[in-house]
Short mmCIF file of C-alpha atoms in Angstrom, two decimals:
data_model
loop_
_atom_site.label_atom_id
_atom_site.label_comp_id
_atom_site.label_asym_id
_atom_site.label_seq_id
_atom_site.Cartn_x
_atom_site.Cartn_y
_atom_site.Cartn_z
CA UNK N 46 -11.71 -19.37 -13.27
CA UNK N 47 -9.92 -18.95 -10.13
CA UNK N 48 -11.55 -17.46 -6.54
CA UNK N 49 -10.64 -13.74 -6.14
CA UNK N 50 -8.85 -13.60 -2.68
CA UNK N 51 -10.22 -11.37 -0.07
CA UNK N 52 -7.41 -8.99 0.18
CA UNK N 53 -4.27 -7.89 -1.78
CA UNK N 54 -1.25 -10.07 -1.60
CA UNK N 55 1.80 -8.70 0.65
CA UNK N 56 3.92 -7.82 -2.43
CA UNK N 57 1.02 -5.86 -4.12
CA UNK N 58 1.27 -3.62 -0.44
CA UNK N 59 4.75 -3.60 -0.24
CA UNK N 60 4.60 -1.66 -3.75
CA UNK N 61 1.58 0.09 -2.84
CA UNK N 62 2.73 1.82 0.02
CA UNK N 63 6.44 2.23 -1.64
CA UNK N 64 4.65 4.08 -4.46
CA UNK N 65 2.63 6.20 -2.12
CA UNK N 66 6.06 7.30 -0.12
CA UNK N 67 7.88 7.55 -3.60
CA UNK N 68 4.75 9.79 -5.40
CA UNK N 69 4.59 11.85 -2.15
CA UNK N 70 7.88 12.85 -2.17
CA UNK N 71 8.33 13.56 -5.63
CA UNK N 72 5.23 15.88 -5.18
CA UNK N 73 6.50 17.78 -2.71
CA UNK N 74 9.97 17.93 -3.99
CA UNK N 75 8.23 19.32 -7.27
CA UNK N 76 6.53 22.25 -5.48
CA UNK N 77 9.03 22.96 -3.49
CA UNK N 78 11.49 23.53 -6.50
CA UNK N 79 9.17 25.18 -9.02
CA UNK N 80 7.25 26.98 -6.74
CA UNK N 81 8.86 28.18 -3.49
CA UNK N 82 12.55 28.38 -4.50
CA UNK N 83 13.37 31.43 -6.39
CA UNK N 84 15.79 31.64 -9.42
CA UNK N 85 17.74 34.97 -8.89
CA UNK N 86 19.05 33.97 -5.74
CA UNK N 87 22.12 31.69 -6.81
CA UNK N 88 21.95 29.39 -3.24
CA UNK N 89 18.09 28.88 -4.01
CA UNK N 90 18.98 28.15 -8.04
CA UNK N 91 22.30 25.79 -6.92
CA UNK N 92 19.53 23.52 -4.43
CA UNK N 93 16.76 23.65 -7.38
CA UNK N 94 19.41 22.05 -9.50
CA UNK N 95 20.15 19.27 -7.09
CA UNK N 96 16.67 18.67 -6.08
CA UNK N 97 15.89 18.26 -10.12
CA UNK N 98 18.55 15.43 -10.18
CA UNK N 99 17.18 14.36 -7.43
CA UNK N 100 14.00 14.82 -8.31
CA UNK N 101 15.27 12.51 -11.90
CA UNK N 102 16.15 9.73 -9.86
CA UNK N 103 12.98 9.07 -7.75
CA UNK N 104 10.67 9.53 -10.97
CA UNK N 105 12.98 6.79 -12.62
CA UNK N 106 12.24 4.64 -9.35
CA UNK N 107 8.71 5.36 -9.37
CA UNK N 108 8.18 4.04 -13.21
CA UNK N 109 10.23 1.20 -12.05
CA UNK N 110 7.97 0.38 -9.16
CA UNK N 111 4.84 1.19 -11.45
CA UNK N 112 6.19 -1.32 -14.14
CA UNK N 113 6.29 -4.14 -11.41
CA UNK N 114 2.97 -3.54 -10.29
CA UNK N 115 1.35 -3.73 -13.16
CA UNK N 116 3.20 -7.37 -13.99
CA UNK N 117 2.30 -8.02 -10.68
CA UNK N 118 -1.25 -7.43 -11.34
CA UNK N 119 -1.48 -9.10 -14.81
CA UNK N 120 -0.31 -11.89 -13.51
CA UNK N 121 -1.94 -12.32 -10.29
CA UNK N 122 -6.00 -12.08 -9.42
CA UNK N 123 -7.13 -9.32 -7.34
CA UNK N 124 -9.49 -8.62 -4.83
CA UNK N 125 -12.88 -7.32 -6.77
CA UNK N 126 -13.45 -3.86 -6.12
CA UNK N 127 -17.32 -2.99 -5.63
CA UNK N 128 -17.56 0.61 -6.34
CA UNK N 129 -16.92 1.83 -10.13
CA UNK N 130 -16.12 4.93 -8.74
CA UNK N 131 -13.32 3.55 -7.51
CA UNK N 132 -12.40 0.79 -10.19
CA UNK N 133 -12.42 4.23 -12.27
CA UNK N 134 -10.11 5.94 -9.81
CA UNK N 135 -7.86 3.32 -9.77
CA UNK N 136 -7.37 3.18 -13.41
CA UNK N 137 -6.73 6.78 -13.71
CA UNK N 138 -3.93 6.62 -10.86
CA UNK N 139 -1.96 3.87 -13.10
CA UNK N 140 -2.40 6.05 -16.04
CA UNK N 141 -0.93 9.39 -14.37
CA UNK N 142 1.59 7.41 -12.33
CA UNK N 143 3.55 6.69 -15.48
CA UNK N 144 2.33 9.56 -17.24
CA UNK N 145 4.32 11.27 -14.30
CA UNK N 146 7.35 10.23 -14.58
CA UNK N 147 7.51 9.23 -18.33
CA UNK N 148 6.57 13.01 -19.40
CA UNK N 149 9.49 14.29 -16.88
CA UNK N 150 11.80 12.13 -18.66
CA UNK N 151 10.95 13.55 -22.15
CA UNK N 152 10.59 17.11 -20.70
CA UNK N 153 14.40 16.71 -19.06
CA UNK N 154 15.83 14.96 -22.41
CA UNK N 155 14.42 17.63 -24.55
CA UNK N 156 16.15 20.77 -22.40
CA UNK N 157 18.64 22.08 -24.41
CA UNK N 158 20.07 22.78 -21.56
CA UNK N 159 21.30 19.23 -21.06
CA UNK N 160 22.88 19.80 -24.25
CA UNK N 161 24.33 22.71 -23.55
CA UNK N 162 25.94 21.94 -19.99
CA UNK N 163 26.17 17.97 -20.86
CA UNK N 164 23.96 17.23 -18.57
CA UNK N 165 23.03 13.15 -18.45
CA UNK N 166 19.56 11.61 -17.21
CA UNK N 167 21.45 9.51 -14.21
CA UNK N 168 19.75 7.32 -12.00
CA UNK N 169 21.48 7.94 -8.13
CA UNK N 170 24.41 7.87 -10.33
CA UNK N 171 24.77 4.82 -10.87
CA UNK N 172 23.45 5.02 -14.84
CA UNK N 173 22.01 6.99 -17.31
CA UNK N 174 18.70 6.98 -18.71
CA UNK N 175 17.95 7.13 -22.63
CA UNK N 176 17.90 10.54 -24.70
CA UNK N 177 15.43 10.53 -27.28
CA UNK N 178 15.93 14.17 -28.14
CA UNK N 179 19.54 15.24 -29.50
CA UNK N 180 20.00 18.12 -29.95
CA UNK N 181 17.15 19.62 -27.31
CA UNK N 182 14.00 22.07 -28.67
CA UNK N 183 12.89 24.49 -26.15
CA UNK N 184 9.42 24.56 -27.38
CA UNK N 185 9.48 20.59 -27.37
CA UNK N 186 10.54 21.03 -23.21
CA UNK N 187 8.24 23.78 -23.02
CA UNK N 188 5.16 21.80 -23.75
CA UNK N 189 6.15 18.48 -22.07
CA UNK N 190 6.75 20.92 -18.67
CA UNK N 191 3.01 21.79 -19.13
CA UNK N 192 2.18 18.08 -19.83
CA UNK N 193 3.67 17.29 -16.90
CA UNK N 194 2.77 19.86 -14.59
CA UNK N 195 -1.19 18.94 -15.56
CA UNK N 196 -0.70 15.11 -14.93
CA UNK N 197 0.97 16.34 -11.63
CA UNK N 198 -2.24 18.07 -10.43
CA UNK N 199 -4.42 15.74 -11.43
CA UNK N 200 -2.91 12.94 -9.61
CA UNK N 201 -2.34 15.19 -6.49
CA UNK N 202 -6.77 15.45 -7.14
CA UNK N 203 -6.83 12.27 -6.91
CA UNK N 204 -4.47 11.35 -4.25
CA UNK N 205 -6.12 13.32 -1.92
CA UNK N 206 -9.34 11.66 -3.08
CA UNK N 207 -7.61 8.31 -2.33
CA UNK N 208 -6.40 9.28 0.77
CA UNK N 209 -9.59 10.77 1.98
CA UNK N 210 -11.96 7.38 1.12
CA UNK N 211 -9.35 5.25 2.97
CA UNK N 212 -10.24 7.40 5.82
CA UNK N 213 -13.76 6.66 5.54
CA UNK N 214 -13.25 3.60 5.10
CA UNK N 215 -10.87 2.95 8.35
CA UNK N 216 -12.12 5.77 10.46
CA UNK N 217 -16.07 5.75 9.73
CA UNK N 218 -17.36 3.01 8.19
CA UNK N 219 -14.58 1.09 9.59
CA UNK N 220 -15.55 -2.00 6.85
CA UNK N 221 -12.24 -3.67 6.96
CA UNK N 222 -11.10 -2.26 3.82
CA UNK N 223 -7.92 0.29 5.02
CA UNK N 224 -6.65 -2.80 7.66
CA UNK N 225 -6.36 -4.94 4.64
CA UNK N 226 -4.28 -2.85 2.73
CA UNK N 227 -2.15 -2.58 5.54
CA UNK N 228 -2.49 -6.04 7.36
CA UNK N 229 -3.78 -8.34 5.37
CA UNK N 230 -6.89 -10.34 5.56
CA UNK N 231 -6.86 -12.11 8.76
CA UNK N 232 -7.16 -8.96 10.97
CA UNK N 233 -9.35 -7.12 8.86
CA UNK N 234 -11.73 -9.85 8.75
CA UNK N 235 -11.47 -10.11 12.69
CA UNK N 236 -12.19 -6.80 13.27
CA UNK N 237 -14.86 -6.53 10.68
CA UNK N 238 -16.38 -9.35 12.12
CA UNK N 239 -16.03 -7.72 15.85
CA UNK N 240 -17.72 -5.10 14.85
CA UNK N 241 -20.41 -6.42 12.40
CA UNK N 242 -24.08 -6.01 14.20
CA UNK N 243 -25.17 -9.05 14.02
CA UNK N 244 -22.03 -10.30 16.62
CA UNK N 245 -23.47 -11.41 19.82
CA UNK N 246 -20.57 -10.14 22.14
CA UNK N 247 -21.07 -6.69 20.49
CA UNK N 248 -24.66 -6.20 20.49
CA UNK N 249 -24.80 -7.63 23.95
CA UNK N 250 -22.42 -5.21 25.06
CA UNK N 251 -23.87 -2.06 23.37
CA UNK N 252 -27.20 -3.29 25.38
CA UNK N 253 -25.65 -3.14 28.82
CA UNK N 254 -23.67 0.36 27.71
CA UNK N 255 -27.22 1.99 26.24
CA UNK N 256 -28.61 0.83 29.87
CA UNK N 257 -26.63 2.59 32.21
#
């Protein structure tokens, strides 16, 4: 069985933090045109119809992204992660991050609106994603628009769960953990070890400072 390395491999952060950028901008894109833009107003309903092609073309490059990851992952060993709570955490991100995108897919392909103006499922235009559902049913796209409104809000949850333990993690218990993520090992280790208590340069030096 092979050693688990200390911290995640440069490609596995590369498509970490191209995800994060990615999901976070499909979020806000999403409540920005289903939520703040207003239908009657013909400007507002002409940008809600480019951000939702738009909005097609990221989700398509997130489940891309998410697809390489997790061949990434199968085929490489990762770092062990300690906590369940967060092994658990982690699993449920993969399963909402292409829950995400996979249920705005089939909600957009079952519109029969697409049908009805010929709309296509294009990728930055350059081509066209599959259509499982010819002709359209509203009450199909009905439910999958509540599917994946609720797998929207639960990953938002948990994003801001994520994002708040990697604070912790960098800001208070400052263990190494964010710094790896976003380093590498070699610094994170440094610094962990810079700060660890049981450094002599540190513990000398918060001697002298709790003397004068």
């Amino acid at each position: 069985m092979s050693v688990r390395p200390k911290s995640w491999h440069w490609f596995q952060r590369l498509l970490h933090w191209s995800m994060a950028g990615v999901l976070l901008y499909l979020l806000a894109i999403g409540v920005w045109g289903s939520r703040v833009l207003d239908d009657t107003d013909p400007e507002q309903l002409l940008e809600k119809f480019s951000l939702i092609q738009t909005h097609k073309s990221w989700g398509a490059l997130l489940l891309f992204l998410w697809v390489l990851r997790v061949a990434w992952r199968a085929l490489t060993r990762p770092p062990a992660v300690s906590s369940p709570v967060a092994r658990a955490v982690h699993l449920a991100m993969y399963v909402l991050m292409f829950a995400l995108p996979v249920t705005g897919w089939l909600m957009a392909s079952a519109s029969p609106l697409q049908d009805t103006w010929g709309l296509k499922n294009m990728v930055f235009g350059v081509f066209e994603m599959p259509d499982p559902f010819d002709p359209g049913s509203e009450s199909l796209a009905e439910t999958l628009k509540l599917a994946h409104g609720a797998v929207a809000a639960l990953l938002s949850v948990l994003v801001v769960g994520h994002i708040a333990a990697a604070l912790w993690h960098g800001l208070i218990m400052r263990d190494g953990v964010l710094k790896r993520m976003m380093l590498g090992d070699r610094q994170a280790t440094f610094d962990a070890q810079l700060r660890s208590p049981n450094n002599h340069i540190v513990a000398v030096t918060d001697r002298q400072g709790g003397r004068s």
